[in-house]
Amino acid sequence: MKLHETGVYYQNGKVQTAPPVGGSAEAGRCGTIAYGILKAHNTVDSMQELRLKYDSMTSHDITYVGIIQTARASGMERFPLPYVMTNCHNSLCAVGGTINEDDHRFALSAAHKYGGIYVPPNMAVIHSYNREMMSGCGRMILGSDSHTRYGALGTLAVGEGGGELAKQLVGRTYDMTYPGVVAVYLTGKPNPGVGPHDVALALVGATYANGYVKNKVMEFIGPGVANLSADYRNGIDVMTTETTCWSSVWQTDEVTRQYFEQHGRPEAYKELKPAEGAYYDGCIELDLSTVECMIALPMHPSYAYPIREVKANAKDILHEIEQQANRQLGGKVQMDLLSKICPDGRIYVDQGIVAGCSGGTFENICAVADLVKGRSCGNGAFKLSVYPDSMPTYLELVKNGAVADIVSAGGIFRECFCGPCFGAGDTPANGELSIRHTTRNFPNREGSKPGEGQISAVALMDARSIAATAANGGYLTAASEVCDSEPALPAYRFDASVYEKRVYNGWGKPEPDYALRFGPNIKDWPAQPALSEDLLVKVVSYITDPVTTTDELIPSGETSSFRSNPLRLAEFTLSRKDPDYVPAAKAVQALDTERRKGAVPAELQAVYEALQKGGYAVDIENTNVGSTIYANKPGDGSAREQAASCQRVLGGAANIATEYATKRYRSNCINWGMLPFVTDTPGVLAKGDYVFLPGVRKALLTAAEQLPAVAVKPDGRLVPFAVRLGAMTDAERQILADGCLINYYKTH
């Protein structure tokens, strides 16, 4: 794999660093596939500052209630574009009584009232349904899930927080600066046993840490694309999220055409390819024949190694990863990976999972069935579970015997459910090592709770190597060790009647008088204050980890059952990373409540006096007081807006960081009225400090490049420093000034 240090041009089916005769970077940027799609969806003349409208949207049952509640509060009367609501995350009613199914009923009633598409529980995972039914060459889809990626089908799809979807529902645009576009130039063909997750993990490992494609579009081109099936491409594409790219798209061909033909939508196909002389801001050259069977060790998809290398150097590599994980866990509990090395040197794993939008595809599960057929997973600690991505896939796997082969080998075949991807299904036992063909292996994503002394470890692998390990009784095995050739793949026949008989499609047929069905856990968003002229915030959490994931900001798993109740969900904010956060944030919120009632608590009085002694004029009555967190690089991971909204519900007024891991988390902060500050001098801050920001509202609205700030230490010392807000649209600045997106729509 080669990452070019400069941009490249596409010419005669190849990439080159020198411009073609008469070509230039400026002209060539218009020749990418991404440019053509973005131009077609841009609502203004400028291609520098985009104002996009999407063809359709999608959400699952962790996010759609909050989005619809936000849009309702902002004046929405009908869905102005097709909106798919799937129920693949909270379909297990094991936590909270009726509240999961109550949300599903709310979504069905919203589909009737506003004209939406409702996919019942266990019918399909969110991204599989959208691939099968909503994707199309040249289309754009916006989803409230970070793995909204349908680029392998020629669809530029973007995962964002709920606020961005609410904007589309009230007729507004998705605003951003034109992104960079990086070519992923594929050559060669994968070797037997090497699956899409192997290619994906190799790409993530090469690009995540260095930020090579951060907030850019990855555009897959080159002769190697033709050597990959549609399922294979989808499996790579959905994992581009883990590189921190903004979106992805692939050149289309006969394989793509056949996919749409197979799914009864031939009109969704058109050829997409870069123009001669197209210019890319970077290029990743990858010979697919060089990719090995990979494993991403705990606790990030980018910790990727060839399985061969891990087996050959087990003690050294597992010790290094173990130490790294334990530093990340902060001493709450110790991960033990070295104990997985057997006396004979083999590595034993306890669980194998193949699931979701990345793992549960037809071809992946057929490969699993082929590798375990006639074998046994053993009757020891190792166990294997397989989750199909949709009921049409499930039906074909029943018909071709794959389900029988897996079950006969001792595997468990489950429903269409995203649980293993976010900690709500097949949680391993304490101390176990699970290998999974799912999207992430972040801390606690498998459902363990380090704060309560529980810890299990997850490594990501391709379904083929998971099956090879299962057939070997749980001893880590690369599929390439047992595969000399690729098995013949059974034919796939998509049966649309499976959806026709169960999915409610009300697009274009809203029923305004249809009553929304509310459950007792579905609550409105609490009111939020507008930004005051000056602002005072207290640092209630100080996180120095290299990256803070959204899973750490608001844990997934059973906590998500309370997603429709903002106050109750907020109780879990940072609960596994910093258990002191919630009470500390509430204490600051209580101080501001007292201030608003006309009393000045002693703690605030001391801060005001210190500022006044330092020459700062403070309008006590009219200066909002809130909380803030410092995190080095927050926001890697999920698109769910609760990572920001939960802080806001608890009185959060800002985040302070050295940088933001993803655009989507920063956008979530903005849409919830939390100022996304960046500073170059985080060392001036500590937990317990107050930060005073004089003239912050004016600086925000006038797009000041830098804002003055002063840290007020507990002993009264003042330490001036500077913060920045970075590039924003005028609308984003006004959203922050108004206090949140809902306030903005009420005011404007």
XYZ file of C-alpha atoms in Angstrom:
748
model
C 0.000 0.000 0.000
C 1.340 3.418 -0.967
C 0.078 6.764 0.311
C 1.087 9.558 -2.039
C 2.459 12.718 -0.456
C 1.029 14.882 -3.225
C -2.070 14.953 -5.375
C -2.460 12.778 -8.464
C -4.172 12.904 -11.838
C -6.269 10.174 -13.407
C -5.303 9.540 -16.997
C -5.853 6.538 -19.280
C -7.045 4.396 -16.392
C -3.965 5.096 -14.266
C -2.849 7.630 -11.678
C 0.148 9.904 -12.172
C 1.686 12.805 -10.292
C 2.396 14.936 -13.376
C -0.544 16.828 -14.887
C -1.678 15.710 -18.340
C -0.995 18.020 -21.256
C -3.157 21.086 -20.786
C -4.432 19.836 -17.425
C -4.379 21.464 -14.030
C -5.408 20.670 -10.487
C -8.070 23.389 -10.534
C -9.741 22.015 -13.659
C -9.139 18.397 -12.684
C -11.026 18.678 -9.393
C -14.218 18.928 -11.430
C -13.535 15.498 -12.937
C -13.951 13.315 -9.868
C -17.051 11.229 -9.288
C -17.609 13.024 -5.992
C -17.586 16.450 -7.635
C -20.337 15.483 -10.056
C -22.576 14.120 -7.297
C -21.997 17.092 -5.003
C -22.639 19.570 -7.809
C -25.938 17.867 -8.624
C -27.075 18.201 -4.988
C -25.719 21.684 -4.313
C -28.395 24.373 -4.108
C -26.094 27.366 -4.667
C -23.715 28.351 -7.439
C -20.547 28.182 -5.354
C -18.828 24.814 -5.160
C -16.573 26.078 -2.397
C -19.282 26.513 0.252
C -21.801 23.742 -0.391
C -25.493 23.892 0.531
C -26.690 20.342 -0.035
C -30.081 18.680 -0.173
C -30.231 14.895 -0.014
C -32.332 12.379 -1.941
C -33.351 10.421 1.152
C -32.511 9.937 4.814
C -32.349 7.090 7.278
C -32.275 6.562 11.053
C -32.492 3.669 13.473
C -34.224 3.379 16.807
C -31.481 5.033 18.842
C -31.862 8.295 16.949
C -35.175 8.801 15.132
C -37.295 9.856 18.126
C -34.983 12.751 18.979
C -34.802 13.817 15.328
C -38.555 13.844 14.879
C -39.039 15.619 18.210
C -36.509 18.267 17.124
C -38.158 18.681 13.719
C -41.647 18.877 15.276
C -40.461 21.601 17.651
C -38.980 23.393 14.638
C -42.214 23.460 12.658
C -42.110 20.322 10.483
C -45.489 19.282 9.072
C -44.482 16.485 6.696
C -41.365 14.639 5.580
C -40.117 16.524 2.497
C -37.954 13.589 1.355
C -38.104 9.810 1.833
C -37.148 9.022 5.433
C -36.435 5.399 6.383
C -36.782 4.447 10.058
C -35.344 1.041 10.892
C -35.525 -0.810 14.190
C -32.290 -2.744 14.396
C -30.636 -1.406 17.536
C -33.191 -1.613 20.340
C -35.263 -4.592 19.293
C -34.435 -6.574 22.447
C -36.937 -5.560 25.127
C -34.758 -6.599 28.047
C -34.153 -3.170 29.567
C -36.721 -0.594 30.614
C -39.934 -2.584 30.184
C -42.020 -1.392 27.233
C -39.885 1.574 26.225
C -38.129 -0.021 23.227
C -41.334 -1.153 21.581
C -42.999 2.141 22.554
C -40.439 3.923 20.389
C -41.124 1.551 17.514
C -44.816 2.355 17.708
C -43.953 6.065 17.766
C -41.949 5.632 14.557
C -44.783 3.772 12.833
C -47.234 6.509 13.788
C -44.760 9.149 12.534
C -44.439 7.282 9.225
C -48.219 7.512 8.864
C -48.504 11.132 9.975
C -45.566 12.607 8.075
C -45.186 10.158 5.182
C -42.223 7.995 6.115
C -40.922 4.447 5.643
C -41.044 2.135 8.674
C -38.985 -1.070 8.759
C -40.172 -3.279 11.667
C -37.780 -4.834 14.196
C -35.651 -7.730 12.983
C -36.446 -7.125 9.307
C -33.121 -5.549 8.363
C -30.206 -3.627 9.769
C -30.267 0.014 8.755
C -27.566 -0.008 6.093
C -28.581 -3.245 4.431
C -32.129 -1.994 3.875
C -30.821 1.241 2.389
C -28.401 -0.594 0.121
C -31.159 -2.876 -1.091
C -33.985 -0.357 -1.418
C -32.754 3.260 -1.389
C -29.272 3.481 -2.922
C -28.689 4.546 -6.489
C -25.830 5.726 -8.650
C -25.345 9.458 -8.224
C -27.686 9.723 -5.246
C -26.952 11.170 -1.817
C -28.305 9.707 1.435
C -28.000 11.239 4.906
C -28.177 8.944 7.924
C -28.022 9.417 11.684
C -25.519 6.606 12.007
C -21.815 6.973 11.392
C -21.632 3.929 9.103
C -24.032 5.426 6.563
C -21.927 4.383 3.590
C -23.358 3.203 0.269
C -20.489 4.346 -1.911
C -19.901 0.912 -3.412
C -23.297 1.364 -5.092
C -22.417 4.799 -6.464
C -24.198 6.621 -3.642
C -22.496 9.372 -1.690
C -23.812 8.669 1.817
C -23.020 10.577 4.974
C -23.441 9.747 8.656
C -24.267 12.732 10.843
C -25.897 13.686 14.115
C -29.642 14.099 14.343
C -29.534 17.886 14.048
C -28.394 17.654 10.438
C -31.313 15.362 9.610
C -33.736 17.697 11.372
C -32.478 20.503 9.127
C -33.408 18.510 6.034
C -36.843 17.754 7.514
C -37.609 21.468 7.809
C -36.351 22.246 4.325
C -32.897 23.585 5.220
C -29.599 22.542 3.714
C -26.540 20.610 4.830
C -23.740 23.170 4.794
C -20.037 22.457 4.447
C -16.885 23.557 2.693
C -16.070 21.456 -0.363
C -14.135 18.424 0.897
C -10.881 17.060 -0.382
C -11.151 13.921 -2.518
C -8.618 11.095 -2.178
C -8.323 8.322 -4.765
C -8.130 4.729 -3.566
C -6.574 3.121 -6.624
C -7.102 -0.625 -6.530
C -5.180 -3.187 -8.530
C -4.893 -6.956 -8.313
C -7.265 -9.481 -6.802
C -7.648 -10.761 -3.216
C -6.099 -14.117 -2.450
C -8.255 -17.069 -1.304
C -9.435 -16.627 2.268
C -8.939 -12.851 2.259
C -12.255 -11.083 2.772
C -13.546 -7.506 2.665
C -12.842 -6.878 6.351
C -9.192 -7.735 5.757
C -8.944 -5.077 3.061
C -10.882 -2.606 5.185
C -8.736 -3.112 8.272
C -5.580 -2.711 6.199
C -6.912 0.626 4.910
C -7.966 1.800 8.371
C -4.606 0.833 9.813
C -2.799 2.835 7.137
C -4.903 6.010 7.329
C -6.535 6.532 10.719
C -3.654 7.716 12.897
C -2.089 9.992 10.278
C -5.408 11.623 9.315
C -4.705 11.043 5.622
C -8.384 11.040 4.639
C -9.904 12.894 7.607
C -13.129 14.675 6.563
C -12.402 13.874 2.912
C -14.136 11.699 0.321
C -12.499 8.356 -0.486
C -13.067 7.581 -4.172
C -12.382 3.956 -5.156
C -11.158 3.573 -8.714
C -8.781 1.406 -10.713
C -8.763 -2.005 -12.415
C -8.911 -3.888 -9.116
C -12.505 -2.745 -8.527
C -13.724 -5.108 -11.255
C -12.288 -8.067 -9.319
C -14.622 -7.488 -6.369
C -18.277 -8.500 -6.020
C -20.904 -6.009 -4.848
C -21.022 -7.603 -1.375
C -17.245 -7.450 -1.145
C -17.219 -3.779 -2.100
C -19.989 -3.012 0.412
C -17.966 -4.721 3.130
C -14.947 -2.518 2.484
C -16.984 0.616 1.950
C -18.913 0.551 5.226
C -15.634 0.527 7.142
C -14.344 3.723 5.533
C -16.001 5.478 8.471
C -13.170 4.173 10.667
C -10.615 6.111 8.613
C -12.466 9.341 9.692
C -13.262 10.197 6.079
C -16.451 12.198 5.429
C -17.858 9.872 2.793
C -16.899 7.441 0.040
C -17.896 6.524 -3.492
C -16.808 3.888 -6.024
C -16.675 3.758 -9.786
C -19.604 1.702 -11.061
C -19.622 -1.079 -13.612
C -21.393 -4.233 -14.720
C -21.220 -5.634 -11.173
C -23.110 -2.587 -9.910
C -25.640 -2.831 -12.722
C -26.306 -6.466 -11.911
C -26.812 -5.609 -8.238
C -29.595 -3.157 -9.039
C -31.084 -5.509 -11.610
C -31.063 -8.284 -9.013
C -32.847 -6.038 -6.518
C -35.565 -5.027 -8.940
C -34.338 -1.454 -9.426
C -32.481 -1.340 -12.763
C -33.240 2.377 -13.117
C -30.973 3.067 -10.109
C -27.880 2.223 -12.162
C -25.742 4.540 -14.225
C -22.069 4.447 -15.016
C -19.884 6.579 -12.766
C -16.194 7.010 -13.431
C -13.637 9.803 -13.165
C -13.051 12.020 -16.176
C -9.738 12.031 -17.980
C -7.432 14.401 -16.132
C -9.397 14.235 -12.887
C -7.338 15.540 -9.983
C -7.274 13.973 -6.510
C -5.895 15.643 -3.388
C -4.185 12.403 -2.424
C -3.989 8.778 -3.482
C -3.804 5.398 -1.803
C -2.491 2.743 -4.156
C -3.424 -0.747 -3.005
C -2.607 -4.027 -4.685
C -5.346 -6.307 -3.380
C -3.168 -9.391 -3.862
C -0.826 -8.123 -1.127
C -3.515 -7.947 1.571
C -3.277 -10.673 4.212
C -5.878 -11.974 6.645
C -5.969 -9.261 9.297
C -6.871 -8.791 12.947
C -7.559 -5.438 14.633
C -6.620 -5.865 18.269
C -8.294 -4.089 21.202
C -9.379 -1.322 21.366
C -9.541 0.285 17.920
C -10.035 -0.849 14.296
C -6.754 0.840 13.372
C -4.705 -1.494 15.605
C -4.489 -3.820 12.621
C -1.940 -6.606 12.126
C -1.691 -9.592 9.798
C -2.912 -12.638 11.732
C 0.284 -14.359 10.617
C 2.365 -11.717 12.373
C 0.336 -11.872 15.606
C 0.663 -15.659 15.751
C 4.401 -15.493 15.106
C 5.016 -12.787 17.743
C 2.129 -13.397 20.125
C 3.847 -12.517 23.401
C 5.373 -9.270 22.204
C 2.344 -7.964 20.302
C -0.295 -8.993 22.823
C 1.783 -7.569 25.665
C 2.098 -4.238 23.862
C -1.647 -4.111 23.093
C -2.506 -5.195 26.628
C -0.418 -2.376 28.122
C -1.906 0.139 25.691
C -5.437 -0.970 26.560
C -4.777 -0.797 30.285
C -3.462 2.751 29.965
C -6.639 3.626 28.082
C -8.755 1.968 30.787
C -7.138 4.231 33.357
C -6.430 1.557 35.931
C -10.093 0.744 36.565
C -9.548 -2.852 35.533
C -6.800 -4.853 33.833
C -7.187 -6.458 30.425
C -5.335 -9.777 30.221
C -4.453 -10.863 26.694
C -1.311 -12.856 27.467
C -3.397 -15.508 29.198
C -4.895 -16.327 25.793
C -1.561 -17.774 24.694
C -1.636 -21.530 25.255
C 1.398 -23.557 26.407
C 1.898 -24.746 22.825
C 1.991 -21.121 21.599
C -1.422 -21.069 19.966
C -3.842 -18.217 20.726
C -7.251 -19.228 22.065
C -10.317 -17.039 21.628
C -13.609 -17.483 23.434
C -16.195 -16.193 21.011
C -16.773 -15.516 17.332
C -19.449 -13.127 16.000
C -20.418 -12.338 12.417
C -23.035 -9.582 12.323
C -24.443 -6.345 11.038
C -23.903 -4.164 8.010
C -20.265 -5.219 7.627
C -20.359 -8.904 8.582
C -23.874 -10.202 8.035
C -23.976 -10.039 4.246
C -24.984 -12.943 2.037
C -21.502 -13.716 0.711
C -19.844 -13.463 4.125
C -22.295 -15.892 5.703
C -22.040 -18.283 2.764
C -18.270 -18.247 3.297
C -18.771 -19.030 6.986
C -21.079 -21.915 6.127
C -18.585 -23.330 3.636
C -15.734 -23.256 6.161
C -17.652 -24.828 9.076
C -19.702 -27.322 7.063
C -19.256 -30.795 8.469
C -16.984 -29.466 11.215
C -17.576 -28.667 14.895
C -17.059 -25.493 16.881
C -16.320 -27.763 19.840
C -18.044 -28.051 23.188
C -15.546 -25.940 25.113
C -15.625 -22.224 25.905
C -15.667 -21.093 22.269
C -19.038 -20.152 20.796
C -20.098 -18.833 17.384
C -23.070 -16.574 16.560
C -24.141 -15.329 13.139
C -26.585 -12.459 12.461
C -27.837 -11.892 8.889
C -28.150 -8.310 7.666
C -31.701 -8.569 6.310
C -34.604 -10.965 6.087
C -34.230 -11.339 2.287
C -30.646 -12.443 2.994
C -31.871 -14.765 5.760
C -34.445 -16.309 3.432
C -31.827 -17.132 0.795
C -29.482 -18.585 3.419
C -32.282 -20.869 4.564
C -33.014 -21.935 0.998
C -29.398 -22.687 0.068
C -28.650 -24.594 3.261
C -26.122 -22.180 4.781
C -28.164 -21.807 7.973
C -28.310 -25.586 8.362
C -24.557 -25.912 7.825
C -23.773 -23.294 10.481
C -26.244 -24.654 13.030
C -25.081 -28.219 12.398
C -21.530 -27.154 13.227
C -22.646 -25.811 16.601
C -23.142 -22.189 15.586
C -26.110 -20.072 16.677
C -28.070 -18.309 13.951
C -29.797 -15.144 15.117
C -32.052 -12.339 13.877
C -31.248 -9.141 11.941
C -29.874 -7.045 14.785
C -26.998 -4.608 15.289
C -26.506 -5.551 18.949
C -22.971 -6.993 18.759
C -21.815 -3.753 17.125
C -22.747 -1.577 20.092
C -22.920 -3.744 23.186
C -26.472 -5.081 23.238
C -25.999 -8.649 22.081
C -23.657 -11.557 22.814
C -21.673 -9.726 25.493
C -18.671 -11.938 26.338
C -17.876 -13.092 29.848
C -15.405 -11.184 31.976
C -11.872 -11.830 30.748
C -12.922 -13.325 27.417
C -11.550 -12.481 23.981
C -14.114 -12.149 21.202
C -13.310 -12.016 17.474
C -15.950 -10.161 15.484
C -16.783 -9.208 11.954
C -18.483 -6.003 13.094
C -17.595 -2.365 12.622
C -15.889 -1.398 15.885
C -13.957 -2.703 18.864
C -13.901 0.486 20.926
C -13.762 0.208 24.732
C -16.960 -1.347 26.141
C -18.522 -1.754 22.675
C -19.033 -5.418 23.488
C -21.013 -4.527 26.614
C -18.549 -4.932 29.489
C -18.349 -2.318 32.258
C -14.810 -1.555 33.446
C -16.126 0.692 36.209
C -17.784 -2.353 37.743
C -14.743 -4.599 37.388
C -15.870 -6.158 34.109
C -13.618 -6.285 31.086
C -13.647 -8.333 27.932
C -11.671 -7.764 24.760
C -12.758 -7.574 21.132
C -10.619 -8.047 18.047
C -12.009 -7.448 14.562
C -11.530 -10.097 11.881
C -13.146 -11.101 8.627
C -15.965 -13.650 8.709
C -13.778 -16.136 6.844
C -11.043 -16.160 9.469
C -13.646 -16.253 12.241
C -15.132 -19.363 10.598
C -11.670 -20.905 10.207
C -11.063 -20.265 13.910
C -14.427 -21.802 14.794
C -13.663 -24.880 12.720
C -10.363 -25.124 14.603
C -12.136 -25.211 17.958
C -11.409 -21.589 18.891
C -7.676 -21.467 18.136
C -6.853 -18.342 16.155
C -6.657 -19.307 12.489
C -6.403 -17.213 9.348
C -8.722 -18.324 6.571
C -5.756 -18.258 4.203
C -4.290 -21.155 6.193
C -7.157 -23.434 5.142
C -8.341 -21.927 1.832
C -6.522 -22.916 -1.342
C -9.226 -21.518 -3.587
C -12.434 -19.562 -3.355
C -15.526 -21.796 -3.112
C -18.295 -21.484 -5.660
C -20.819 -18.940 -4.414
C -24.512 -19.913 -4.393
C -26.759 -17.747 -6.545
C -28.613 -14.972 -4.748
C -32.234 -14.184 -5.525
C -33.605 -11.118 -3.797
C -37.247 -11.559 -2.774
C -38.789 -8.087 -2.449
C -42.059 -9.550 -1.183
C -40.416 -10.037 2.216
C -40.433 -6.250 2.593
C -43.703 -5.679 0.759
C -45.532 -7.779 3.336
C -44.082 -6.058 6.419
C -42.532 -2.639 5.682
C -44.875 0.367 5.830
C -44.091 2.785 2.991
C -45.957 6.038 3.439
C -43.627 8.220 1.372
C -45.688 10.828 -0.443
C -48.827 9.822 1.471
C -48.766 11.757 4.765
C -51.817 11.536 7.004
C -51.799 14.859 8.916
C -54.607 13.830 11.264
C -52.904 10.595 12.283
C -52.075 10.766 15.990
C -48.504 10.238 17.121
C -48.245 7.418 19.612
C -46.189 8.416 22.639
C -44.838 6.077 25.273
C -44.176 7.175 28.861
C -40.421 7.403 28.174
C -40.726 9.747 25.175
C -40.067 13.260 26.440
C -39.610 16.655 24.821
C -36.229 18.354 24.811
C -35.737 20.650 27.814
C -35.473 24.370 27.024
C -31.967 25.746 26.493
C -30.758 29.324 27.072
C -29.436 31.614 24.380
C -25.765 32.531 24.548
C -25.090 35.542 26.775
C -22.673 38.343 25.867
C -20.060 36.891 28.228
C -19.816 33.272 29.354
C -18.432 31.537 32.418
C -17.830 27.784 32.319
C -16.343 25.333 34.781
C -14.094 22.495 33.628
C -15.809 19.457 35.132
C -13.867 16.782 33.249
C -10.310 16.859 31.888
C -9.461 13.989 29.523
C -5.959 13.604 28.132
C -6.432 10.398 26.113
C -5.186 10.726 22.521
C -8.785 10.270 21.338
C -12.116 10.265 23.172
C -14.815 8.270 21.403
C -18.506 9.078 21.371
C -18.982 5.746 23.144
C -17.010 7.183 26.049
C -18.929 10.463 25.953
C -22.237 8.580 26.116
C -21.957 4.792 26.426
C -23.842 2.528 24.045
C -25.531 -0.710 25.024
C -28.331 -0.736 27.549
C -28.025 3.015 28.178
C -29.417 3.645 24.703
C -32.776 2.288 25.809
C -33.333 5.702 27.389
C -32.524 7.553 24.175
C -36.012 9.108 23.968
C -35.831 10.590 27.463
C -33.157 13.326 27.364
C -32.924 13.812 31.133
C -32.734 10.125 31.940
C -30.206 9.361 29.218
C -28.030 12.259 30.377
C -27.453 10.418 33.662
C -25.099 8.098 31.747
C -22.911 10.848 30.267
C -19.216 9.913 30.563
C -20.288 7.302 33.130
C -17.655 4.769 32.082
C -14.886 7.287 31.440
C -15.407 9.827 34.239
C -18.097 8.817 36.778
C -17.668 12.182 38.543
C -18.845 14.097 35.475
C -22.609 13.929 35.959
C -22.686 15.103 39.605
C -20.105 17.789 38.813
C -22.089 19.066 35.815
C -25.304 19.042 37.835
C -23.618 21.035 40.597
C -22.660 23.760 38.104
C -26.181 23.694 36.665
C -27.553 24.208 40.177
C -25.259 27.207 40.672
C -26.598 28.785 37.490
C -30.177 28.091 38.578
C -29.523 29.972 41.824
C -27.937 32.825 39.883
C -30.964 33.100 37.608
C -33.187 33.356 40.690
C -31.183 36.366 41.870
C -28.841 34.743 44.398
C -25.103 34.511 43.837
C -23.682 31.305 45.369
C -20.444 31.655 47.296
C -18.480 29.632 44.733
C -19.481 31.968 41.912
C -18.959 35.048 44.066
C -15.349 34.016 44.628
C -14.826 33.619 40.883
C -16.409 37.002 40.140
C -14.257 38.705 42.767
C -11.082 37.151 41.354
C -12.006 38.372 37.879
C -12.834 41.860 39.114
C -9.492 42.080 40.913
C -7.844 41.160 37.645
C -9.572 43.995 35.834
C -12.371 42.063 34.162
C -15.841 43.590 34.221
C -18.416 40.913 34.977
C -22.175 41.343 34.549
C -23.215 38.729 37.093
C -26.932 38.879 36.346
C -26.570 38.438 32.592
C -23.630 36.061 32.251
C -24.612 32.434 31.751
C -22.781 29.862 33.824
C -22.282 26.392 32.361
C -19.985 23.426 32.407
C -17.376 22.307 29.906
C -15.100 19.369 29.335
C -11.591 19.395 28.011
C -10.722 16.431 25.796
C -7.652 16.219 23.611
C -9.465 14.940 20.523
C -13.151 14.157 21.170
C -15.748 12.687 18.870
C -14.316 9.634 17.128
C -16.987 7.067 16.394
C -20.746 7.137 16.348
C -22.810 9.901 14.767
C -25.475 9.792 17.457
C -26.143 13.283 18.685
C -26.566 12.217 22.320
C -22.798 12.484 22.760
C -23.350 16.254 22.641
C -27.000 16.672 23.660
C -26.505 14.849 26.967
C -23.826 17.349 27.939
C -26.137 20.191 26.944
C -29.051 18.802 28.959
C -26.765 18.827 32.020
C -25.849 22.461 31.484
C -22.888 22.039 29.150
C -22.085 25.256 27.307
C -18.867 24.347 25.491
C -16.262 21.742 24.669
C -12.577 22.653 24.698
C -10.203 20.522 22.626
C -6.961 20.592 20.722
C -8.897 19.247 17.725
C -12.145 17.426 16.952
C -11.917 13.850 15.745
C -14.819 14.125 13.304
C -16.927 16.766 11.625
C -20.098 15.035 12.790
C -19.315 15.400 16.506
C -18.376 19.058 16.069
C -21.629 19.578 14.153
C -23.528 17.916 16.993
C -21.974 20.348 19.472
C -22.981 23.288 17.293
C -26.538 22.069 16.764
C -26.961 21.659 20.514
C -25.598 25.107 21.304
C -22.244 24.033 22.733
C -19.343 26.187 21.582
C -16.671 23.913 20.022
C -13.550 25.688 21.221
C -10.027 24.739 20.191
C -6.931 25.804 22.093
C -3.213 25.388 21.535
C -2.460 25.687 25.264
C -4.536 23.040 27.060
C -1.927 22.835 29.790
C -3.233 26.053 31.351
C -6.436 24.226 32.276
C -7.236 21.697 34.969
C -10.355 20.058 36.279
C -12.086 22.471 38.653
C -10.938 25.638 36.858
C -13.440 28.212 35.692
C -12.989 29.776 32.260
C -14.289 33.293 31.590
C -14.964 34.266 27.976
C -15.635 38.023 27.740
C -17.480 39.217 24.646
C -17.986 35.679 23.388
C -21.326 36.340 21.692
C -19.997 39.293 19.684
C -16.828 37.398 18.793
C -18.926 34.464 17.606
C -21.273 36.520 15.445
C -18.493 38.629 13.945
C -16.416 35.533 13.124
C -13.459 36.660 15.211
C -10.454 34.508 14.410
C -9.402 34.241 18.045
C -11.206 34.788 21.345
C -9.663 35.836 24.657
C -10.231 33.561 27.621
C -8.997 33.485 31.181
C -8.710 30.474 33.471
C -9.698 31.183 37.055
C -7.867 28.796 39.366
C -9.406 27.596 42.653
C -6.948 29.817 44.534
C -8.037 32.896 42.557
C -5.069 33.063 40.170
C -5.890 34.183 36.633
C -4.225 32.629 33.593
C -5.113 34.265 30.248
C -5.100 32.106 27.129
C -6.756 32.039 23.707
C -9.386 29.867 22.061
C -10.711 29.559 18.517
C -14.025 28.431 17.065
C -12.803 27.679 13.557
C -14.695 27.914 10.298
C -18.480 28.069 10.526
C -21.358 29.149 8.359
C -23.431 32.177 9.335
C -26.295 29.825 10.205
C -24.074 27.774 12.529
C -22.972 30.928 14.327
C -26.576 31.977 14.780
C -27.536 28.504 16.054
C -24.877 28.830 18.746
C -25.991 32.358 19.583
C -29.624 31.243 19.874
C -28.664 28.374 22.157
C -29.487 25.347 19.970
C -31.053 24.329 16.676
C -34.598 24.246 18.080
C -34.255 27.828 19.357
C -32.833 28.891 16.003
C -35.851 27.629 14.099
C -38.258 29.202 16.584
C -36.459 32.543 16.261
C -35.851 32.510 12.506
